[in-house]
mmCIF file of C-alpha atoms and ligand atoms in Angstrom:
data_model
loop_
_atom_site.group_PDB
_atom_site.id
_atom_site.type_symbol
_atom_site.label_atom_id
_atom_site.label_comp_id
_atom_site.label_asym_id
_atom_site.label_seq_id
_atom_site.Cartn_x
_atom_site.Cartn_y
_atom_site.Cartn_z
ATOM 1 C CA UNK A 20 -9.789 -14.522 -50.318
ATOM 2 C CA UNK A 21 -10.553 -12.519 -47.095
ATOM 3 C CA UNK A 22 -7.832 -9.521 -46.368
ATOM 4 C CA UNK A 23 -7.218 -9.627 -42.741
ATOM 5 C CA UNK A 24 -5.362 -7.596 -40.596
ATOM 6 C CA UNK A 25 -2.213 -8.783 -40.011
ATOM 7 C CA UNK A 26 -0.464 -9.169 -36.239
ATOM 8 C CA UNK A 27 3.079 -8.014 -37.570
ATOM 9 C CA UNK A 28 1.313 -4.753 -38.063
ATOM 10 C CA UNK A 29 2.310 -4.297 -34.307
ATOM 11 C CA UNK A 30 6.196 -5.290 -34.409
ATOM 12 C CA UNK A 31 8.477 -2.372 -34.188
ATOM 13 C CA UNK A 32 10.076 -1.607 -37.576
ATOM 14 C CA UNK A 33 8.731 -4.264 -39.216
ATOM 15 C CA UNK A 34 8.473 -3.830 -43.291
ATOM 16 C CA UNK A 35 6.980 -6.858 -45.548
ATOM 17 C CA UNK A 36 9.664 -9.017 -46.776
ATOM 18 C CA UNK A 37 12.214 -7.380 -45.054
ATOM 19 C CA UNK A 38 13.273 -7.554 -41.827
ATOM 20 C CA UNK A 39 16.882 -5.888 -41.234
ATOM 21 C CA UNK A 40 19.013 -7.183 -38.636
ATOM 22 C CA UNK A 41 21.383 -4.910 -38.061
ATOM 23 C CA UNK A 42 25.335 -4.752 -36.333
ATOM 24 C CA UNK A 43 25.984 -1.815 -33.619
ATOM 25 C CA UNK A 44 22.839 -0.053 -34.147
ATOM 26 C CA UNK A 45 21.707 1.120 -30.497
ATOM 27 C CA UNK A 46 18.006 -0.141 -30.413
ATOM 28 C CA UNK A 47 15.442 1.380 -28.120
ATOM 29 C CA UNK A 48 12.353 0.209 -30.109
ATOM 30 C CA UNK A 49 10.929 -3.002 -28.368
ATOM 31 C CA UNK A 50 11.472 -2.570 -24.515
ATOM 32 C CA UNK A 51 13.725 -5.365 -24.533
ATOM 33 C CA UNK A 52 16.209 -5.424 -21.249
ATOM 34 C CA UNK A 53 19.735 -4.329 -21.937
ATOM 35 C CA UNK A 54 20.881 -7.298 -19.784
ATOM 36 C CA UNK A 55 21.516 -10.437 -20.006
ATOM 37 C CA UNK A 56 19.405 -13.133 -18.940
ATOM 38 C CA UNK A 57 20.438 -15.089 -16.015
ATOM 39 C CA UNK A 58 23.761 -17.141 -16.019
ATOM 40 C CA UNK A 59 21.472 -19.931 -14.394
ATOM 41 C CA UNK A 60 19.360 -19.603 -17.532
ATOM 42 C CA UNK A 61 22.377 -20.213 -20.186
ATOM 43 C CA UNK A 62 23.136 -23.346 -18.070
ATOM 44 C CA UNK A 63 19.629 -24.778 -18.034
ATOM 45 C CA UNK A 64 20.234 -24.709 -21.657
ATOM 46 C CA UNK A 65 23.286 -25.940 -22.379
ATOM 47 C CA UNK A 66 22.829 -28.946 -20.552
ATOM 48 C CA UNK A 67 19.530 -30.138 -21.921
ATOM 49 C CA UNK A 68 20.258 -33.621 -22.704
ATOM 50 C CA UNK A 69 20.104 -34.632 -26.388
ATOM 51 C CA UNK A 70 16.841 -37.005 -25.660
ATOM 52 C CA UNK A 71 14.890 -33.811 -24.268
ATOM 53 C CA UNK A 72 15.153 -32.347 -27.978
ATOM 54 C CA UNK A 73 14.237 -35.643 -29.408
ATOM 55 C CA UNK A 74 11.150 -36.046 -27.409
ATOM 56 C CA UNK A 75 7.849 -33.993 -27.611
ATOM 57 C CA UNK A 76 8.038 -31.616 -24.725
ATOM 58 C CA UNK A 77 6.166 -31.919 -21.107
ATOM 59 C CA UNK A 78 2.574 -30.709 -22.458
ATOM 60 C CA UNK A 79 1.494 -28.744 -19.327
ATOM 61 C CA UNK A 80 4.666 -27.607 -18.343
ATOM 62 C CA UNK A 81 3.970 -28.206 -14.561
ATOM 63 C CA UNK A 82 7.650 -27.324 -13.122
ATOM 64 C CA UNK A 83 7.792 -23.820 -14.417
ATOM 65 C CA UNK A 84 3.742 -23.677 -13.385
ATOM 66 C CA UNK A 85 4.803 -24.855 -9.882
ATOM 67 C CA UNK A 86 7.590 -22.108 -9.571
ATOM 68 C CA UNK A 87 5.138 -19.134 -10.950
ATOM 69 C CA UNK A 88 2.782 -20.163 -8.578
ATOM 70 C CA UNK A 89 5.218 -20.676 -5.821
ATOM 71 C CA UNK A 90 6.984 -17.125 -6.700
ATOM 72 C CA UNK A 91 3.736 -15.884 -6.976
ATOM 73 C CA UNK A 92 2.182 -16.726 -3.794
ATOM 74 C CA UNK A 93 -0.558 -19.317 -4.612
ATOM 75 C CA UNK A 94 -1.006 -22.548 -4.107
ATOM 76 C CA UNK A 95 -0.240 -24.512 -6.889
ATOM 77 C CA UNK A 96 0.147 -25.139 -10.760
ATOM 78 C CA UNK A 97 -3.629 -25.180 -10.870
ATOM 79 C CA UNK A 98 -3.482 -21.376 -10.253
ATOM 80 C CA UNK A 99 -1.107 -20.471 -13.441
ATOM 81 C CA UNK A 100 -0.909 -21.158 -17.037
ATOM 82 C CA UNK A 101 2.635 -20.777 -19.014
ATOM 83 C CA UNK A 102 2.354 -19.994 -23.144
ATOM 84 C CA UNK A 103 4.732 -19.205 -25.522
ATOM 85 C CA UNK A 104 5.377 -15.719 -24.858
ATOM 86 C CA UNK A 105 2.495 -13.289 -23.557
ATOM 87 C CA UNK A 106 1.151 -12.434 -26.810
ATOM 88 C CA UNK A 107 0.110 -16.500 -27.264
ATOM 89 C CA UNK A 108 -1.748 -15.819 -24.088
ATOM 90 C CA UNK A 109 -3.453 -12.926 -25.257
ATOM 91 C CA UNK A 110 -4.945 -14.802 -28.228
ATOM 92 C CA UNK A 111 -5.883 -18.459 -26.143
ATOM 93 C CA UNK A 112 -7.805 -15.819 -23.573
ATOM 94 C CA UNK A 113 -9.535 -14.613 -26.443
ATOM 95 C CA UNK A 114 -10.453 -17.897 -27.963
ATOM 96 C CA UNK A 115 -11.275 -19.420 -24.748
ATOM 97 C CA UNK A 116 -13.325 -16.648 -23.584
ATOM 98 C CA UNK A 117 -14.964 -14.424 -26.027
ATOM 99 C CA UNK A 118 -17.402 -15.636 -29.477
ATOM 100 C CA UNK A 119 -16.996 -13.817 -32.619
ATOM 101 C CA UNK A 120 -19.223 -10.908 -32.522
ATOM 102 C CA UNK A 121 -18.723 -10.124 -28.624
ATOM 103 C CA UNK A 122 -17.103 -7.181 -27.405
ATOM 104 C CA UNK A 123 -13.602 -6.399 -26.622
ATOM 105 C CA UNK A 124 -13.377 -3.662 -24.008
ATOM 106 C CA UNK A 125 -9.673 -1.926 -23.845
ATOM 107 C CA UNK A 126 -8.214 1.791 -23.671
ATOM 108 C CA UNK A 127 -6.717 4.460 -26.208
ATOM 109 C CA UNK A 128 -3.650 4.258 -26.693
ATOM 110 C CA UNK A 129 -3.033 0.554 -25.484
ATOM 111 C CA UNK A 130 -0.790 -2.332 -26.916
ATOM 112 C CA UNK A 131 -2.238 -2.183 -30.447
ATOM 113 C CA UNK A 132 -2.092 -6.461 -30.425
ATOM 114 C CA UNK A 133 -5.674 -6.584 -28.482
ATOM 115 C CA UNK A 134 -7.197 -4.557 -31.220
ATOM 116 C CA UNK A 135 -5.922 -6.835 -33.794
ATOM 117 C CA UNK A 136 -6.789 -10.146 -31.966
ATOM 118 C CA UNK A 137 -10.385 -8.945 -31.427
ATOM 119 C CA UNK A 138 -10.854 -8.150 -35.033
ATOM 120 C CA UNK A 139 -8.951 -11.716 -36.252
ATOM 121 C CA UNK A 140 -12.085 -13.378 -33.728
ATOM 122 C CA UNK A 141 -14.642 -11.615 -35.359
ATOM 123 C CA UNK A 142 -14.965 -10.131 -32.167
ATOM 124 C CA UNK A 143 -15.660 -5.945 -31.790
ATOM 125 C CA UNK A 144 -12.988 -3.927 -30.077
ATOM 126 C CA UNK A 145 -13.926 -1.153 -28.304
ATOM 127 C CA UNK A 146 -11.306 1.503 -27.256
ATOM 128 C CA UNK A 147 -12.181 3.992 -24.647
ATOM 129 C CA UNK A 148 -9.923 6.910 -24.680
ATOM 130 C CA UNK A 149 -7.509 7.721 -21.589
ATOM 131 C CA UNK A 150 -7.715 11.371 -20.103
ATOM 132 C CA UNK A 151 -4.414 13.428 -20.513
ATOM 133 C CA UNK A 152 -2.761 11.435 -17.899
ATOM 134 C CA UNK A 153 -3.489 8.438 -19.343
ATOM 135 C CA UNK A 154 -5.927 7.309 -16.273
ATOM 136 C CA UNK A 155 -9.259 5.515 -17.057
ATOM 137 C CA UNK A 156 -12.371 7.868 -17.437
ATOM 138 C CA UNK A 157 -15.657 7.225 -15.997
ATOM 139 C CA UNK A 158 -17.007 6.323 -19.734
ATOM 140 C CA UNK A 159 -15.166 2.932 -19.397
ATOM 141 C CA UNK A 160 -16.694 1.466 -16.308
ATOM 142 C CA UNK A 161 -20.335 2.154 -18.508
ATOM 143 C CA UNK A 162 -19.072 -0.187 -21.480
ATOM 144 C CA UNK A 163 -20.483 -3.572 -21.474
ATOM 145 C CA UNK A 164 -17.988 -6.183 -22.929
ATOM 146 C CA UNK A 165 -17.193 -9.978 -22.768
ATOM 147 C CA UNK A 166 -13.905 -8.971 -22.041
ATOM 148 C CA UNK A 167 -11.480 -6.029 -21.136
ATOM 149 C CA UNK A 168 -7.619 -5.828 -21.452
ATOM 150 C CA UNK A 169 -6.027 -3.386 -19.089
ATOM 151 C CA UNK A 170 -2.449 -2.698 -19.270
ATOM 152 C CA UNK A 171 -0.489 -2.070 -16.062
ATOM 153 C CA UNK A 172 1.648 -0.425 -16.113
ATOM 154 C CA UNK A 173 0.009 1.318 -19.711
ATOM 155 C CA UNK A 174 1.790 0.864 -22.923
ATOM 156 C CA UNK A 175 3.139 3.242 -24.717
ATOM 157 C CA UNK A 176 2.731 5.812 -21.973
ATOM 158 C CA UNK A 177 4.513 3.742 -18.789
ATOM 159 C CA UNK A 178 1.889 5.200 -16.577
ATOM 160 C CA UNK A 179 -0.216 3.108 -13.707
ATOM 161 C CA UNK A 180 -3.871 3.064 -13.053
ATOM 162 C CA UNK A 181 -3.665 3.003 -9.405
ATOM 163 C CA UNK A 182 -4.250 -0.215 -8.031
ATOM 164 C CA UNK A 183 -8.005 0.719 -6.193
ATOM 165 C CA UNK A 184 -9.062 1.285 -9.756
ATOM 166 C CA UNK A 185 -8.367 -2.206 -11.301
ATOM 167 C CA UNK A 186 -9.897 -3.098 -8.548
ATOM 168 C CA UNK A 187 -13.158 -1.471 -8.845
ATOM 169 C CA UNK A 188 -12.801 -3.135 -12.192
ATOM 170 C CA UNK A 189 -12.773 -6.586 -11.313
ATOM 171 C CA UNK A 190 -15.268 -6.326 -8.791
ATOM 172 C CA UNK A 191 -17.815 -4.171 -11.140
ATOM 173 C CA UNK A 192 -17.377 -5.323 -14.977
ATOM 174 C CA UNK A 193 -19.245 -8.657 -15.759
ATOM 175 C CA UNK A 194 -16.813 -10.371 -17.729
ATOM 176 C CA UNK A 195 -13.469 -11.417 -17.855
ATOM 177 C CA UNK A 196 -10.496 -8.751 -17.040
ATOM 178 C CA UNK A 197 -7.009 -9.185 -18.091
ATOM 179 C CA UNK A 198 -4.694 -7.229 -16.434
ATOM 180 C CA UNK A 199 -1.350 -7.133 -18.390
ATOM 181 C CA UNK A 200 1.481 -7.188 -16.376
ATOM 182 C CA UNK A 201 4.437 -7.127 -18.845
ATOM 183 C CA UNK A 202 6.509 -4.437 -17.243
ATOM 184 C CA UNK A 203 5.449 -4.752 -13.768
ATOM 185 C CA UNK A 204 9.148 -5.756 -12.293
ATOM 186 C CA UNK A 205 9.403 -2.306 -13.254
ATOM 187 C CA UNK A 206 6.821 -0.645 -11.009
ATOM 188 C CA UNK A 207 6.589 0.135 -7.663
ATOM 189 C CA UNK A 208 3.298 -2.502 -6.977
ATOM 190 C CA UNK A 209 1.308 -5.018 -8.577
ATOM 191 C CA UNK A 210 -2.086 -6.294 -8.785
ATOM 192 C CA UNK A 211 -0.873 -10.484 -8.637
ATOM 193 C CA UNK A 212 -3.126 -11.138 -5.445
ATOM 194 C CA UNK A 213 -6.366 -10.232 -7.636
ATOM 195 C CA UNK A 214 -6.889 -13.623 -8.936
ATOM 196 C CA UNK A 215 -7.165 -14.932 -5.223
ATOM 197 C CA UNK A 216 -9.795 -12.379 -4.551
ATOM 198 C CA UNK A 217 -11.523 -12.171 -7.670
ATOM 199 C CA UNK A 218 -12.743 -14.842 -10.003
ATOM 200 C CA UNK A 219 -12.872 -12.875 -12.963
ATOM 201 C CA UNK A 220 -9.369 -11.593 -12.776
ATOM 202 C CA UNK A 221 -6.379 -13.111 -14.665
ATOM 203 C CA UNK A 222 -2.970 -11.369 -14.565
ATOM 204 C CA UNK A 223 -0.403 -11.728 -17.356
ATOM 205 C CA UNK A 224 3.480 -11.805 -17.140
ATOM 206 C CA UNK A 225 5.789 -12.108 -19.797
ATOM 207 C CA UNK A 226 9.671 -13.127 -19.611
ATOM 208 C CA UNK A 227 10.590 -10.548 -21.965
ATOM 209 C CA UNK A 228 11.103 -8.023 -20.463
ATOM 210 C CA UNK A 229 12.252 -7.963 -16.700
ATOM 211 C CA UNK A 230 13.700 -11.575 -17.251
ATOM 212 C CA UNK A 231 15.695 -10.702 -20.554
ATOM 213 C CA UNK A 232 14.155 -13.218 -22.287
ATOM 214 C CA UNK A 233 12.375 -12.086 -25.340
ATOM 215 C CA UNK A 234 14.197 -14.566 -27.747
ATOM 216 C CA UNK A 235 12.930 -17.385 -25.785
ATOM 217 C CA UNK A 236 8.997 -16.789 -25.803
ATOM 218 C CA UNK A 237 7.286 -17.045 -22.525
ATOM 219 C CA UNK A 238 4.764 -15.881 -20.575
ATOM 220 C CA UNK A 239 2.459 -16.943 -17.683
ATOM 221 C CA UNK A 240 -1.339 -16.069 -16.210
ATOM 222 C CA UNK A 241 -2.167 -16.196 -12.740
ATOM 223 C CA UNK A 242 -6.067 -16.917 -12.374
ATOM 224 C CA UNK A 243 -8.338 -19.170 -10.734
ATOM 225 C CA UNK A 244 -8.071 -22.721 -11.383
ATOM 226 C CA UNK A 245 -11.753 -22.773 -13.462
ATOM 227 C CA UNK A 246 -10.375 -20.145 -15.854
ATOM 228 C CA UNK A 247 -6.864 -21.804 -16.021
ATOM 229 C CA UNK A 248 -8.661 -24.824 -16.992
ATOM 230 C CA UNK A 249 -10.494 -22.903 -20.450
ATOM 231 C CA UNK A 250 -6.885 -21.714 -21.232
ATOM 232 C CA UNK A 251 -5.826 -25.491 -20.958
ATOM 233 C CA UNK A 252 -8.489 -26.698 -23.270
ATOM 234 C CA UNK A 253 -7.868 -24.822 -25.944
ATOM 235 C CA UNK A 254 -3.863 -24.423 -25.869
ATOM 236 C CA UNK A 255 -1.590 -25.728 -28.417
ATOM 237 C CA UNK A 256 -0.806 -29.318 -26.885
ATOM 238 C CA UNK A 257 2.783 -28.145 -26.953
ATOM 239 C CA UNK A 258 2.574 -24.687 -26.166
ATOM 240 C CA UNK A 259 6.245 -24.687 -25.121
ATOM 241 C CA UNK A 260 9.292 -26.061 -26.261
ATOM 242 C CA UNK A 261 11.797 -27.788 -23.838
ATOM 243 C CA UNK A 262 14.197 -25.008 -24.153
ATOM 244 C CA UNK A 263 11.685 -22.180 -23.171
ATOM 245 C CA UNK A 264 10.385 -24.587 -20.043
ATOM 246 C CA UNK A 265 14.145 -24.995 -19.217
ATOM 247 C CA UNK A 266 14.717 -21.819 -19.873
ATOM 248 C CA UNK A 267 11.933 -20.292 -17.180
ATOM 249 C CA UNK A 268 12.180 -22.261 -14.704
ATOM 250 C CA UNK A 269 15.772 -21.202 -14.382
ATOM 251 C CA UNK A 270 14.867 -17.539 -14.412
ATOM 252 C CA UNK A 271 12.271 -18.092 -11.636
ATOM 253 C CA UNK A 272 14.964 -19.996 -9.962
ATOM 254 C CA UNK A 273 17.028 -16.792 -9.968
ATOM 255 C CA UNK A 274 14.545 -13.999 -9.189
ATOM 256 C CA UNK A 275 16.839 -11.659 -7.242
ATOM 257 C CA UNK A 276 18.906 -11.082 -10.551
ATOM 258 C CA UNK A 277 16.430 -10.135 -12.164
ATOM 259 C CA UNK A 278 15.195 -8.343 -10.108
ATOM 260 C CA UNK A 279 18.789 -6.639 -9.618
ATOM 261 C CA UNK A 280 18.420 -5.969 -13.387
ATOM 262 C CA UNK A 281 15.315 -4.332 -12.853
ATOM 263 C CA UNK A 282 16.097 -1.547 -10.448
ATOM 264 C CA UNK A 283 19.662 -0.750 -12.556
ATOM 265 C CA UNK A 284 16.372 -0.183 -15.175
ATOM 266 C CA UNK A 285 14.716 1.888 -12.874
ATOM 267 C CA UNK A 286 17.564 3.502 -11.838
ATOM 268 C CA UNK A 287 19.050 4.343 -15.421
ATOM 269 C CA UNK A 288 15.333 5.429 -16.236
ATOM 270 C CA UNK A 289 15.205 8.431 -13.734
ATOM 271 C CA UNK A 290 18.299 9.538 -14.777
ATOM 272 C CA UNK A 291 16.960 9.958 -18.225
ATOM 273 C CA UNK A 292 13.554 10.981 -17.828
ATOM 274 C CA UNK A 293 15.226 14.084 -15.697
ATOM 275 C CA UNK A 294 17.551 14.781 -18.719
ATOM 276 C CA UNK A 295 14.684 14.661 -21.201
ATOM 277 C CA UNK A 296 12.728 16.662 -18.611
ATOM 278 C CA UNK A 297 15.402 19.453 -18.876
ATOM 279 C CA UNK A 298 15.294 19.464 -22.648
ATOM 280 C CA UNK A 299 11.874 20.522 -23.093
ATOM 281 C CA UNK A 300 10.103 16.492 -23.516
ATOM 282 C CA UNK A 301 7.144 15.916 -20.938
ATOM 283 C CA UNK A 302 7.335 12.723 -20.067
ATOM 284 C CA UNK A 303 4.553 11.241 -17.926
ATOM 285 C CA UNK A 304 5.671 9.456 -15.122
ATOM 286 C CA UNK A 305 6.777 6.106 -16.046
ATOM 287 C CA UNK A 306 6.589 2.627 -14.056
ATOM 288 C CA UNK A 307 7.901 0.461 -17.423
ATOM 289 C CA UNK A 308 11.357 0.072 -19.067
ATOM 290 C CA UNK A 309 10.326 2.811 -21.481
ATOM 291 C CA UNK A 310 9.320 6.324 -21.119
ATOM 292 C CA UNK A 311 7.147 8.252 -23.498
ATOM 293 C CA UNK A 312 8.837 11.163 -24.501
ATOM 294 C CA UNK A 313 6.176 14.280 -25.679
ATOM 295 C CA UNK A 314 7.518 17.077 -27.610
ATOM 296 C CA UNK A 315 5.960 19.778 -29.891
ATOM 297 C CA UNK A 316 8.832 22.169 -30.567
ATOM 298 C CA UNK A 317 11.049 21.678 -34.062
ATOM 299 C CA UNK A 318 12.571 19.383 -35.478
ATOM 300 C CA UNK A 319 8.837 17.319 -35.221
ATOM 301 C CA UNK A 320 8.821 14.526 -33.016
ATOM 302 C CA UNK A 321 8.928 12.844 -36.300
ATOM 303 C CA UNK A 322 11.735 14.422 -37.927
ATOM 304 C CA UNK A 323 13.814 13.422 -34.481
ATOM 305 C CA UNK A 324 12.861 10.190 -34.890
ATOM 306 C CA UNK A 325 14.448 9.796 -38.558
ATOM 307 C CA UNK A 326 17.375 11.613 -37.255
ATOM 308 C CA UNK A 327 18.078 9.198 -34.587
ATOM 309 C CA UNK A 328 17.755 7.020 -36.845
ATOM 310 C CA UNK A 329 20.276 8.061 -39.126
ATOM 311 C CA UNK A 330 22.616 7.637 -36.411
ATOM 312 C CA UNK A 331 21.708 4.202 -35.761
ATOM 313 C CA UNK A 332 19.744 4.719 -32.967
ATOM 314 C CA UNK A 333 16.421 3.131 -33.305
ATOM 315 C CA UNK A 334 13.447 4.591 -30.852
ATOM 316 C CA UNK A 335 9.469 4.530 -31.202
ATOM 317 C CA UNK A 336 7.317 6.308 -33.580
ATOM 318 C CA UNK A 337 3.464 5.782 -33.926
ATOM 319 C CA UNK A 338 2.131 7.668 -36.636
ATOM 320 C CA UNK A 339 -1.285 7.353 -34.494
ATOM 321 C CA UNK A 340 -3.589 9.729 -33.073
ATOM 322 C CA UNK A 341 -1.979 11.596 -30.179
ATOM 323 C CA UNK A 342 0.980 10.038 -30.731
ATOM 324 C CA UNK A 343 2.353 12.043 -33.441
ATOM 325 C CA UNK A 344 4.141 13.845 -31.315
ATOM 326 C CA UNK A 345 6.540 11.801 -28.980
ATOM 327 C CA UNK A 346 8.780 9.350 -29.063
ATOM 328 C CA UNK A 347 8.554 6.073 -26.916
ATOM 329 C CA UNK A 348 12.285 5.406 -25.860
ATOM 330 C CA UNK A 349 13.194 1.897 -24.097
ATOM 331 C CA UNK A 350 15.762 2.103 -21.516
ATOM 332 C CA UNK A 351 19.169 1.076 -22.428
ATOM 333 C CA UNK A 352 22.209 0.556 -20.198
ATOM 334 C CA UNK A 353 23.491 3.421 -19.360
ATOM 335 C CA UNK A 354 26.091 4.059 -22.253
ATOM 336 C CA UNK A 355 23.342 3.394 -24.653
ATOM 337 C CA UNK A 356 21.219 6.474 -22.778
ATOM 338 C CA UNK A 357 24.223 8.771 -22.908
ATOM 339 C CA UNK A 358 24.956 8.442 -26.909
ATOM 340 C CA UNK A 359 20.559 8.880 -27.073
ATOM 341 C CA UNK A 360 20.995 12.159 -24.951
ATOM 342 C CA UNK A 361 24.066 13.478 -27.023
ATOM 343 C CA UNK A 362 22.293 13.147 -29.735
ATOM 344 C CA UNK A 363 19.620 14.617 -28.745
ATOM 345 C CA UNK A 364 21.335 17.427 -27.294
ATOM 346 C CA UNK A 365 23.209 18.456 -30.427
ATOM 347 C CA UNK A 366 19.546 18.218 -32.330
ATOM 348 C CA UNK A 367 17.381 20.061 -30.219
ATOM 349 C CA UNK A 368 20.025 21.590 -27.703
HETATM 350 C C1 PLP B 195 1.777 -4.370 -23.020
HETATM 351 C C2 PLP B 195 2.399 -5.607 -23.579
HETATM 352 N N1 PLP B 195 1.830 -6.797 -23.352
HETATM 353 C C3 PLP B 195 2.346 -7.935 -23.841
HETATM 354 C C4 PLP B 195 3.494 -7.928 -24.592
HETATM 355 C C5 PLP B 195 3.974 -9.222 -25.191
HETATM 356 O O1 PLP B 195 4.901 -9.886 -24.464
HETATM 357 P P1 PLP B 195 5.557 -11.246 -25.030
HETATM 358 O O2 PLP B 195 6.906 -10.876 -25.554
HETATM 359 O O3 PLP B 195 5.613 -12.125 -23.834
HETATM 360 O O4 PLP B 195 4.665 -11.807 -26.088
HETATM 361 C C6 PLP B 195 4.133 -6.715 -24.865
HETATM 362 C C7 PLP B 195 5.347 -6.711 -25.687
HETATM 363 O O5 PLP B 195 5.903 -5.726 -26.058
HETATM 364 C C8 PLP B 195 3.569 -5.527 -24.347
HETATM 365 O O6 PLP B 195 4.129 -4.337 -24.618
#
């Protein structure tokens, strides 16, 4: 029996065997959107007809390919891949890309899911620290990898690489670069036209965020057609259900709400990263849905945490190296934020 690491590791909250659900707790753990997904969306579902849950569904889900790569300015459905949720992705790059015993080449801190997928390959991570503004360091661009997973905008600190320097990545690494997208609606650019310029490149979106669709699992990569062809190899043949295909090609269909949603996030978030700035918190500057909140005075960053918590509101806490002390706070609506500053106020105030 071989012990391995297990991917739940990285869920929020999670505990073995139990996985509480739950009423009126205010929950700014997973960088979920406050909103609602698009009315278009709830539609597209309920009128699915009754044979399109009988039958297997549409293997390469072409429509919601064709919108992505419509939306996303290239040519065709050649040009994207959809999976079930980004985090599928992640994994069918890995397996399509990289043989046990090559190198995975990523940051520290990052989304702790590439570390885990490496090691499930038999493949070696390697984690290159970020400097204290969480910006790459030269000692990355001297790692040699198969592969290297670049968030943008950074999890858990929110912050953006500037755009020159994913750039100088594509065009210098020799291998495969992923840049991951997941909470770019929430920044002020993107790095979506690399995959026209670069053949390396492949940029990841997920619907979970920006589109509110985290229950539904989906995600999409933009790269070219070669690469989208080893993802399409070595896919599950039915990668995604008829609901989730419904499901995102109605959310493409109705990109100005989200992207309405998006900038009452962005909006809500510089409200509250000024409030925690006033408490004492630094908070780098944050392009995402979340902000990392740093704090070193008493109670412990820690001890806040369980506070919160005892008042049913549920934030971040990594009990990882410098990350010990902050707290990684998703943006709520703004009546959510309010009862998370009171709180906070009356603890640390
Ligand atoms: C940086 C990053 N990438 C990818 C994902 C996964 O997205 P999905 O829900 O589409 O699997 C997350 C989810 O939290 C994330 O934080």
């Amino acid at each position: 029996m071989k012990y391995r690491r297990s991917i739940l590791e990285g869920v929020a909250g999670y505990v073995p065997g139990e996985q509480p659900r739950m009423p009126n707790i205010v929950k700014l753990n997973t960088n979920e959107n406050p909103y609602p997904p698009s009315p278009r969306v709830l539609d597209a579902l309920r009128n699915l007809p009754a044979d399109a849950l009988r039958r297997y569904p549409e293997p390469l889900s072409i429509e919601l390919r064709t919108a992505c790569a419509q939306r996303y300015g290239y040519a065709g459905p050649e040009w994207v891949v959809a999976g079930n949720g980004m985090d599928e992705l992640l994994a069918v790059a890995i397996r399509a890309f990289v043989d046990p015993g090559d190198t995975i080449l990523s940051t520290y801190p990052t989304y702790s899911l590439y570390e885990t997928l490496a090691l499930l390959h038999g493949a070696k991570a390697v984690l290159v620290d970020l400097d204290d503004n969480f910006q790459l360091t030269e000692a990355f661009f001297n790692i040699r990898a198969r592969m290297c997973i670049l968030p943008r905008p950074n999890a858990p600190s929110g912050v953006c690489v500037p755009r020159e320097t994913v750039e100088r990545l594509c065009r210098t690494f020799d291998g495969i670069v992923v840049i991951d997208e997941a909470y770019v609606d929430f920044s002020d650019d993107n790095c979506m036209d690399f995959p026209k310029r670069f053949e390396n490149a492949i940029v990841m979106r997920t619907f979970s965020k920006s589109f509110s669709l985290a229950g539904m699992r989906l995600g999409a990569a933009v790269a070219q057609p070669a690469i989208i062809d080893e993802f399409l190899k070595v896919k599950d043949s039915y990668n995604l259900n008829v609901c989730a295909q419904a499901a995102g090609l109605a959310a493409m269909q109705d990109y100005d709400y989200m992207q309405a949603n998006a900038a009452k996030v962005r909006a809500t978030r510089a409200r509250v990263a000024t409030a925690l700035s006033a408490m004492g918190f630094n908070v780098p500057e944050s392009q995402s849905n979340f902000l990392l909140a740093q704090w070193n005075g008493q109670p412990s960053a820690k001890g806040i945490f369980d506070a919160l918590r005892d008042r049913a509101i549920i934030v971040r806490y990594f009990k990882s190296r410098r990350l010990e002390n902050a707290l990684r706070i998703s943006i709520g609506t703004e009546e959510e934020m309010d009862l998370l500053l009171a709180a906070l106020q009356e603890m640390i105030g």
